[in-house]
mmCIF file of C-alpha atoms in Angstrom:
data_model
loop_
_atom_site.group_PDB
_atom_site.id
_atom_site.type_symbol
_atom_site.label_atom_id
_atom_site.label_comp_id
_atom_site.label_asym_id
_atom_site.label_seq_id
_atom_site.Cartn_x
_atom_site.Cartn_y
_atom_site.Cartn_z
ATOM 1 C CA MET A 1 -187.485 70.039 -243.784
ATOM 2 C CA VAL A 2 -186.076 66.721 -243.854
ATOM 3 C CA ALA A 3 -189.261 65.166 -242.871
ATOM 4 C CA PHE A 4 -190.550 66.786 -246.275
ATOM 5 C CA LEU A 5 -188.037 65.795 -248.243
ATOM 6 C CA ILE A 6 -188.310 61.871 -247.702
ATOM 7 C CA ARG A 7 -192.174 62.150 -247.689
ATOM 8 C CA ARG A 8 -191.411 63.695 -251.156
ATOM 9 C CA ILE A 9 -188.906 61.177 -252.196
ATOM 10 C CA LEU A 10 -190.808 58.190 -250.940
ATOM 11 C CA GLY A 11 -193.900 59.397 -253.119
ATOM 12 C CA LEU A 12 -191.760 59.976 -256.030
ATOM 13 C CA VAL A 13 -190.028 56.259 -255.698
ATOM 14 C CA LEU A 14 -193.245 55.030 -256.102
ATOM 15 C CA VAL A 15 -194.086 57.013 -258.981
ATOM 16 C CA TRP A 16 -190.969 55.818 -260.297
ATOM 17 C CA LEU A 17 -192.069 52.162 -260.035
ATOM 18 C CA GLY A 18 -195.179 52.467 -261.606
ATOM 19 C CA VAL A 19 -193.631 53.908 -264.726
ATOM 20 C CA THR A 20 -191.234 51.602 -264.683
ATOM 21 C CA ILE A 21 -193.982 48.621 -264.896
ATOM 22 C CA LEU A 22 -195.800 50.842 -267.550
ATOM 23 C CA VAL A 23 -193.073 50.907 -270.083
ATOM 24 C CA PHE A 24 -191.845 47.391 -269.474
ATOM 25 C CA SER A 25 -195.393 46.144 -269.843
ATOM 26 C CA ILE A 26 -196.639 48.503 -273.122
ATOM 27 C CA MET A 27 -193.285 47.713 -275.005
ATOM 28 C CA HIS A 28 -193.718 43.662 -273.969
ATOM 29 C CA LEU A 29 -197.407 43.489 -275.259
ATOM 30 C CA ALA A 30 -196.442 45.306 -278.523
ATOM 31 C CA PRO A 31 -196.792 43.337 -281.581
ATOM 32 C CA GLY A 32 -192.945 42.032 -282.968
ATOM 33 C CA ASP A 33 -190.936 39.285 -281.845
ATOM 34 C CA PRO A 34 -187.515 40.567 -280.771
ATOM 35 C CA ALA A 35 -185.830 36.827 -281.355
ATOM 36 C CA LEU A 36 -187.105 37.269 -285.008
ATOM 37 C CA ILE A 37 -185.774 40.829 -285.231
ATOM 38 C CA ILE A 38 -182.644 39.737 -284.042
ATOM 39 C CA LEU A 39 -182.100 36.595 -286.097
ATOM 40 C CA GLY A 40 -184.084 37.609 -289.392
ATOM 41 C CA PRO A 41 -187.165 35.873 -291.268
ATOM 42 C CA LYS A 42 -184.849 33.009 -292.311
ATOM 43 C CA ALA A 43 -184.323 31.957 -288.910
ATOM 44 C CA THR A 44 -185.593 28.522 -287.503
ATOM 45 C CA ALA A 45 -188.347 27.656 -285.322
ATOM 46 C CA GLU A 46 -185.363 25.944 -282.843
ATOM 47 C CA SER A 47 -183.185 28.755 -283.510
ATOM 48 C CA LEU A 48 -185.881 31.103 -282.492
ATOM 49 C CA ALA A 49 -187.106 29.054 -279.735
ATOM 50 C CA ARG A 50 -183.210 28.945 -278.325
ATOM 51 C CA LEU A 51 -182.812 32.660 -278.406
ATOM 52 C CA ARG A 52 -186.211 33.369 -276.757
ATOM 53 C CA HIS A 53 -184.766 31.083 -274.067
ATOM 54 C CA GLU A 54 -181.236 32.866 -273.829
ATOM 55 C CA LEU A 55 -183.008 36.008 -273.702
ATOM 56 C CA GLY A 56 -185.514 35.243 -271.177
ATOM 57 C CA LEU A 57 -188.533 35.855 -272.911
ATOM 58 C CA ASP A 58 -190.121 32.545 -272.681
ATOM 59 C CA ARG A 59 -190.135 33.353 -268.935
ATOM 60 C CA PRO A 60 -193.536 34.981 -267.014
ATOM 61 C CA LEU A 61 -193.934 38.495 -267.563
ATOM 62 C CA PRO A 62 -193.582 39.577 -263.391
ATOM 63 C CA VAL A 63 -190.029 37.340 -263.620
ATOM 64 C CA GLN A 64 -188.528 39.164 -266.690
ATOM 65 C CA TYR A 65 -189.671 42.499 -265.207
ATOM 66 C CA LEU A 66 -188.202 41.874 -261.810
ATOM 67 C CA ARG A 67 -185.006 40.698 -263.806
ATOM 68 C CA TRP A 68 -185.126 43.837 -265.995
ATOM 69 C CA LEU A 69 -185.394 46.350 -263.353
ATOM 70 C CA GLY A 70 -182.558 44.633 -261.216
ATOM 71 C CA ASN A 71 -180.472 45.297 -264.363
ATOM 72 C CA VAL A 72 -181.848 48.397 -264.607
ATOM 73 C CA LEU A 73 -180.641 49.667 -260.972
ATOM 74 C CA GLN A 74 -177.509 48.308 -261.925
ATOM 75 C CA GLY A 75 -177.245 50.808 -264.935
ATOM 76 C CA ASP A 76 -177.584 47.666 -267.222
ATOM 77 C CA PHE A 77 -180.500 48.585 -269.731
ATOM 78 C CA GLY A 78 -179.433 45.603 -271.891
ATOM 79 C CA ARG A 79 -178.225 45.654 -275.776
ATOM 80 C CA SER A 80 -179.712 47.375 -278.598
ATOM 81 C CA LEU A 81 -181.242 44.904 -280.899
ATOM 82 C CA GLN A 82 -180.383 47.044 -284.140
ATOM 83 C CA LEU A 83 -177.056 48.843 -283.086
ATOM 84 C CA LYS A 84 -175.449 45.638 -281.301
ATOM 85 C CA ARG A 85 -174.268 47.773 -278.504
ATOM 86 C CA ASP A 86 -175.060 48.772 -274.839
ATOM 87 C CA VAL A 87 -178.201 50.510 -274.600
ATOM 88 C CA SER A 88 -176.813 52.513 -271.405
ATOM 89 C CA GLU A 89 -173.711 53.873 -273.647
ATOM 90 C CA LEU A 90 -176.204 55.237 -276.460
ATOM 91 C CA LEU A 91 -178.416 56.407 -273.768
ATOM 92 C CA TRP A 92 -175.793 58.293 -271.902
ATOM 93 C CA THR A 93 -174.452 59.766 -275.291
ATOM 94 C CA ARG A 94 -178.048 60.671 -276.326
ATOM 95 C CA PHE A 95 -179.066 62.132 -272.695
ATOM 96 C CA ARG A 96 -175.974 64.842 -273.170
ATOM 97 C CA ALA A 97 -177.401 66.162 -276.404
ATOM 98 C CA THR A 98 -180.780 66.416 -274.786
ATOM 99 C CA ALA A 99 -180.014 67.905 -271.764
ATOM 100 C CA LEU A 100 -178.050 70.370 -273.301
ATOM 101 C CA LEU A 101 -180.890 71.506 -275.927
ATOM 102 C CA ALA A 102 -183.529 71.030 -273.127
ATOM 103 C CA THR A 103 -181.390 73.342 -270.822
ATOM 104 C CA ALA A 104 -180.887 76.160 -273.430
ATOM 105 C CA ALA A 105 -184.586 75.935 -274.172
ATOM 106 C CA THR A 106 -185.491 76.438 -270.218
ATOM 107 C CA VAL A 107 -182.993 79.385 -270.008
ATOM 108 C CA ILE A 108 -185.086 80.796 -273.345
ATOM 109 C CA ALA A 109 -188.647 79.979 -271.844
ATOM 110 C CA VAL A 110 -187.922 81.442 -268.357
ATOM 111 C CA ALA A 111 -186.076 84.645 -269.307
ATOM 112 C CA ILE A 112 -188.432 85.463 -272.041
ATOM 113 C CA GLY A 113 -191.478 84.239 -270.117
ATOM 114 C CA LEU A 114 -190.978 85.969 -266.812
ATOM 115 C CA THR A 115 -189.905 89.339 -268.520
ATOM 116 C CA ALA A 116 -193.175 89.262 -270.845
ATOM 117 C CA GLY A 117 -195.317 88.051 -267.777
ATOM 118 C CA VAL A 118 -194.039 90.655 -265.354
ATOM 119 C CA VAL A 119 -193.805 93.767 -268.108
ATOM 120 C CA SER A 120 -197.416 92.827 -269.145
ATOM 121 C CA ALA A 121 -198.959 92.560 -265.289
ATOM 122 C CA THR A 122 -197.187 95.894 -264.409
ATOM 123 C CA ARG A 123 -198.427 97.767 -267.691
ATOM 124 C CA GLN A 124 -201.851 95.976 -267.719
ATOM 125 C CA TYR A 125 -204.167 96.966 -270.460
ATOM 126 C CA SER A 126 -201.371 98.767 -272.048
ATOM 127 C CA VAL A 127 -199.834 98.644 -275.822
ATOM 128 C CA TRP A 128 -196.880 96.588 -274.187
ATOM 129 C CA ASP A 129 -199.686 94.110 -272.242
ATOM 130 C CA ARG A 130 -201.847 93.747 -275.336
ATOM 131 C CA ALA A 131 -198.534 92.976 -277.405
ATOM 132 C CA ALA A 132 -197.178 90.413 -275.432
ATOM 133 C CA MET A 133 -200.281 88.036 -274.643
ATOM 134 C CA LEU A 134 -201.087 88.488 -278.447
ATOM 135 C CA LEU A 135 -197.583 87.123 -279.060
ATOM 136 C CA ALA A 136 -197.668 84.166 -276.193
ATOM 137 C CA LEU A 137 -200.921 83.309 -277.890
ATOM 138 C CA LEU A 138 -199.228 82.715 -281.188
ATOM 139 C CA GLY A 139 -196.077 81.211 -279.374
ATOM 140 C CA PHE A 140 -198.975 78.631 -277.717
ATOM 141 C CA CYS A 141 -200.239 77.826 -281.102
ATOM 142 C CA LEU A 142 -197.801 77.696 -283.157
ATOM 143 C CA PRO A 143 -196.991 73.834 -283.946
ATOM 144 C CA VAL A 144 -193.282 73.009 -283.153
ATOM 145 C CA PHE A 145 -192.238 71.320 -286.486
ATOM 146 C CA TRP A 146 -193.493 74.511 -288.421
ATOM 147 C CA LEU A 147 -191.706 76.758 -286.236
ATOM 148 C CA GLY A 148 -188.542 74.662 -286.822
ATOM 149 C CA LEU A 149 -189.126 74.670 -290.617
ATOM 150 C CA ILE A 150 -189.751 78.450 -290.266
ATOM 151 C CA LEU A 151 -186.728 79.511 -288.644
ATOM 152 C CA GLN A 152 -184.587 76.979 -291.110
ATOM 153 C CA ILE A 153 -185.812 78.869 -293.937
ATOM 154 C CA GLY A 154 -185.568 82.302 -292.934
ATOM 155 C CA LEU A 155 -182.582 82.065 -290.513
ATOM 156 C CA ALA A 156 -180.610 79.163 -292.057
ATOM 157 C CA TYR A 157 -181.428 79.299 -295.734
ATOM 158 C CA ARG A 158 -182.340 82.898 -297.131
ATOM 159 C CA LEU A 159 -179.982 84.390 -294.212
ATOM 160 C CA PRO A 160 -177.074 81.889 -293.534
ATOM 161 C CA LEU A 161 -176.917 83.136 -289.898
ATOM 162 C CA PHE A 162 -176.945 79.672 -288.549
ATOM 163 C CA PRO A 163 -176.417 75.948 -289.206
ATOM 164 C CA VAL A 164 -179.728 74.046 -291.064
ATOM 165 C CA SER A 165 -179.195 70.727 -288.627
ATOM 166 C CA GLY A 166 -176.651 68.832 -286.910
ATOM 167 C CA MET A 167 -174.956 69.601 -283.698
ATOM 168 C CA ASN A 168 -171.624 70.154 -285.230
ATOM 169 C CA ALA A 169 -169.973 71.065 -288.326
ATOM 170 C CA PRO A 170 -167.944 68.566 -289.932
ATOM 171 C CA GLY A 171 -164.360 68.276 -288.322
ATOM 172 C CA GLN A 172 -165.480 70.436 -285.424
ATOM 173 C CA SER A 173 -166.727 69.963 -281.939
ATOM 174 C CA GLY A 174 -165.835 73.107 -280.204
ATOM 175 C CA PHE A 175 -168.040 74.840 -277.779
ATOM 176 C CA LEU A 176 -168.733 77.909 -279.645
ATOM 177 C CA ASP A 177 -169.616 75.736 -282.748
ATOM 178 C CA THR A 178 -172.259 73.466 -280.917
ATOM 179 C CA LEU A 179 -173.494 76.829 -279.352
ATOM 180 C CA HIS A 180 -174.120 78.008 -283.080
ATOM 181 C CA HIS A 181 -175.921 75.072 -283.865
ATOM 182 C CA LEU A 182 -177.851 75.135 -280.884
ATOM 183 C CA VAL A 183 -179.665 78.330 -281.324
ATOM 184 C CA LEU A 184 -182.338 77.383 -283.451
ATOM 185 C CA PRO A 185 -183.412 74.083 -281.887
ATOM 186 C CA ALA A 186 -183.443 75.916 -278.330
ATOM 187 C CA VAL A 187 -185.512 78.767 -280.025
ATOM 188 C CA THR A 188 -187.824 76.536 -281.498
ATOM 189 C CA LEU A 189 -188.246 74.212 -278.571
ATOM 190 C CA GLY A 190 -188.468 77.008 -276.070
ATOM 191 C CA ILE A 191 -191.160 79.608 -277.283
ATOM 192 C CA GLY A 192 -194.068 77.285 -276.543
ATOM 193 C CA PRO A 193 -193.286 77.308 -272.660
ATOM 194 C CA ALA A 194 -192.351 80.541 -272.541
ATOM 195 C CA ALA A 195 -195.869 81.535 -273.590
ATOM 196 C CA VAL A 196 -197.374 79.364 -270.858
ATOM 197 C CA ILE A 197 -194.809 80.826 -268.176
ATOM 198 C CA ALA A 198 -195.643 84.540 -269.499
ATOM 199 C CA ARG A 199 -199.476 83.953 -269.083
ATOM 200 C CA MET A 200 -199.051 82.326 -265.582
ATOM 201 C CA THR A 201 -196.565 84.973 -264.587
ATOM 202 C CA ARG A 202 -199.243 87.928 -265.445
ATOM 203 C CA SER A 203 -201.601 86.100 -263.769
ATOM 204 C CA SER A 204 -200.040 85.355 -260.652
ATOM 205 C CA VAL A 205 -198.165 88.929 -260.742
ATOM 206 C CA LEU A 206 -201.659 90.602 -260.797
ATOM 207 C CA GLU A 207 -203.144 88.592 -257.703
ATOM 208 C CA VAL A 208 -200.339 89.664 -255.882
ATOM 209 C CA ILE A 209 -199.946 93.167 -256.992
ATOM 210 C CA ARG A 210 -203.285 94.064 -255.625
ATOM 211 C CA GLN A 211 -202.365 92.465 -251.918
ATOM 212 C CA ASP A 212 -202.262 94.622 -248.974
ATOM 213 C CA PHE A 213 -198.745 94.106 -248.131
ATOM 214 C CA VAL A 214 -197.833 95.400 -251.773
ATOM 215 C CA ARG A 215 -199.817 98.717 -250.545
ATOM 216 C CA THR A 216 -198.002 98.851 -247.555
ATOM 217 C CA ALA A 217 -194.459 98.630 -249.214
ATOM 218 C CA ARG A 218 -195.348 101.403 -251.857
ATOM 219 C CA ALA A 219 -196.817 103.620 -248.944
ATOM 220 C CA LYS A 220 -193.020 103.238 -247.187
ATOM 221 C CA GLY A 221 -191.689 105.039 -250.286
ATOM 222 C CA LEU A 222 -190.126 102.405 -251.566
ATOM 223 C CA ALA A 223 -189.359 102.512 -255.516
ATOM 224 C CA GLU A 224 -191.621 100.300 -257.704
ATOM 225 C CA ARG A 225 -188.826 98.526 -258.827
ATOM 226 C CA VAL A 226 -188.064 97.196 -255.366
ATOM 227 C CA VAL A 227 -191.724 96.646 -254.841
ATOM 228 C CA ILE A 228 -191.868 94.160 -257.950
ATOM 229 C CA LEU A 229 -188.707 92.333 -257.308
ATOM 230 C CA ARG A 230 -188.441 92.109 -253.503
ATOM 231 C CA HIS A 231 -192.396 91.424 -252.634
ATOM 232 C CA VAL A 232 -194.577 91.086 -255.735
ATOM 233 C CA LEU A 233 -192.503 88.852 -257.627
ATOM 234 C CA ARG A 234 -191.343 86.359 -254.744
ATOM 235 C CA ASN A 235 -194.235 85.625 -253.924
ATOM 236 C CA ALA A 236 -195.933 85.376 -257.718
ATOM 237 C CA LEU A 237 -193.170 82.720 -258.213
ATOM 238 C CA ILE A 238 -194.921 79.531 -256.793
ATOM 239 C CA PRO A 239 -197.539 78.831 -259.438
ATOM 240 C CA VAL A 240 -194.732 79.805 -262.038
ATOM 241 C CA LEU A 241 -192.539 77.586 -260.402
ATOM 242 C CA THR A 242 -194.888 74.832 -260.940
ATOM 243 C CA ILE A 243 -195.334 75.483 -264.506
ATOM 244 C CA VAL A 244 -191.753 75.605 -265.000
ATOM 245 C CA GLY A 245 -190.986 72.336 -263.858
ATOM 246 C CA LEU A 246 -193.880 70.833 -265.901
ATOM 247 C CA GLN A 247 -192.477 72.628 -268.941
ATOM 248 C CA VAL A 248 -188.953 71.584 -268.153
ATOM 249 C CA GLY A 249 -190.464 67.468 -268.572
ATOM 250 C CA TYR A 250 -192.193 68.371 -271.151
ATOM 251 C CA LEU A 251 -188.899 70.036 -272.835
ATOM 252 C CA PHE A 252 -187.597 66.451 -272.389
ATOM 253 C CA GLY A 253 -189.894 64.619 -273.618
ATOM 254 C CA GLY A 254 -191.212 67.114 -276.188
ATOM 255 C CA ALA A 255 -187.868 67.223 -277.960
ATOM 256 C CA VAL A 256 -188.686 64.486 -280.412
ATOM 257 C CA LEU A 257 -189.984 66.814 -283.126
ATOM 258 C CA VAL A 258 -187.149 69.245 -282.737
ATOM 259 C CA GLU A 259 -184.404 66.957 -282.861
ATOM 260 C CA MET A 260 -186.208 65.040 -285.901
ATOM 261 C CA VAL A 261 -186.511 68.638 -287.544
ATOM 262 C CA PHE A 262 -182.784 69.533 -286.961
ATOM 263 C CA SER A 263 -181.127 66.287 -286.570
ATOM 264 C CA TRP A 264 -180.062 66.694 -283.536
ATOM 265 C CA PRO A 265 -178.447 63.638 -282.186
ATOM 266 C CA GLY A 266 -180.331 63.572 -278.614
ATOM 267 C CA LEU A 267 -182.857 60.861 -276.976
ATOM 268 C CA GLY A 268 -185.718 61.652 -278.847
ATOM 269 C CA LEU A 269 -184.134 60.910 -282.311
ATOM 270 C CA LEU A 270 -182.910 57.477 -280.845
ATOM 271 C CA MET A 271 -186.587 56.974 -279.512
ATOM 272 C CA VAL A 272 -188.057 57.168 -283.045
ATOM 273 C CA ASN A 273 -185.722 55.348 -284.612
ATOM 274 C CA GLY A 274 -185.816 52.651 -281.685
ATOM 275 C CA ILE A 275 -189.518 52.356 -282.204
ATOM 276 C CA LEU A 276 -189.293 51.774 -285.872
ATOM 277 C CA ALA A 277 -186.879 49.369 -285.523
ATOM 278 C CA ARG A 278 -188.762 47.580 -282.766
ATOM 279 C CA ASP A 279 -185.854 47.829 -280.793
ATOM 280 C CA PHE A 280 -187.496 47.725 -277.414
ATOM 281 C CA PRO A 281 -184.394 47.722 -275.108
ATOM 282 C CA VAL A 282 -183.598 51.062 -276.611
ATOM 283 C CA VAL A 283 -186.946 52.390 -276.291
ATOM 284 C CA GLN A 284 -187.509 51.430 -272.791
ATOM 285 C CA GLY A 285 -184.272 52.800 -271.772
ATOM 286 C CA ALA A 286 -185.000 56.250 -273.502
ATOM 287 C CA VAL A 287 -188.559 56.468 -272.216
ATOM 288 C CA LEU A 288 -187.396 55.244 -268.672
ATOM 289 C CA VAL A 289 -184.770 57.968 -268.870
ATOM 290 C CA VAL A 290 -187.074 60.692 -269.906
ATOM 291 C CA ALA A 291 -189.492 59.928 -266.937
ATOM 292 C CA THR A 292 -186.757 59.611 -264.323
ATOM 293 C CA THR A 293 -185.815 63.103 -265.508
ATOM 294 C CA TYR A 294 -189.210 64.232 -265.105
ATOM 295 C CA VAL A 295 -189.878 62.806 -261.506
ATOM 296 C CA LEU A 296 -186.344 64.397 -260.701
ATOM 297 C CA VAL A 297 -187.268 67.743 -261.650
ATOM 298 C CA ASN A 298 -190.227 67.409 -259.990
ATOM 299 C CA LEU A 299 -188.501 66.699 -256.706
ATOM 300 C CA LEU A 300 -186.216 69.630 -257.151
ATOM 301 C CA VAL A 301 -189.351 72.250 -257.725
ATOM 302 C CA ASP A 302 -190.534 70.542 -254.842
ATOM 303 C CA VAL A 303 -187.417 71.959 -252.969
ATOM 304 C CA LEU A 304 -187.668 75.186 -254.294
ATOM 305 C CA TYR A 305 -191.026 75.519 -253.216
ATOM 306 C CA THR A 306 -189.608 75.232 -249.695
ATOM 307 C CA VAL A 307 -186.897 77.937 -250.552
ATOM 308 C CA VAL A 308 -189.453 80.510 -251.525
ATOM 309 C CA ASP A 309 -192.555 79.588 -249.276
ATOM 310 C CA PRO A 310 -191.295 77.777 -245.914
ATOM 311 C CA ARG A 311 -194.823 77.178 -245.121
ATOM 312 C CA VAL A 312 -194.804 74.407 -248.022
ATOM 313 C CA ARG A 313 -192.662 72.385 -245.794
ATOM 314 C CA THR A 314 -195.832 71.793 -243.229
#
């Protein structure tokens, strides 16, 4: 178990380093001069050259990368060119909002996806099966921004059950108020992954349910509910876990549109504003945080593999 975890951690560290190289290279090869953004279009050539030297922009890219990576490893992501604040402070504040949104969307996606997939597989070719797969197809095809607008019109404007946008009502910051604002964005973000999880769960359960050990369990006289929960679902979870892990990464990276539609103050909204303002320290930090989260989620999925199926450790 320990050797397995060490191998996985070393592999993920290499992946993370590759991500840092890509993020740094893309942002520094993109058009736009950070010194010109800071000083403005009226800056003189001397002042621009002096600022580039102070920021280290006149050094070779490998030197700049190593300096940036060293600062990142110490938790220093630089200073926002637009907002004049530490990027690490901005990232921490926005990450909490995105993590809350992604966690709620994951809970919704897993709950709906697993339930629909198991019901669909255990009642194959029934009305329940066809209805669940039709809804899964719709959920997979609906664009996120369109679904968000429909929910806003239906459940915020015509039936004012939920707030239209934002994370809190003016003057309030309580848990219940945040939860109230969270419902529509979390449902919007979770529907697509729920559809993917439902289809994968159905396929995996159908494959396992025809195995000999399931027939043996039924022959022993076990109740169908016990057979499904104890024997079928546990063995069908491994491919489902892979999909859930990939979808969680998608939820962190794909929350951009949802955060824009609902004005949710998360990393996605911060990243879009940073791109529009050419604020590359903010964009670099936000992309790196999302990529790091994705890597850590994959590590967590690998650990869960070993819990569900110990053969994976070898």
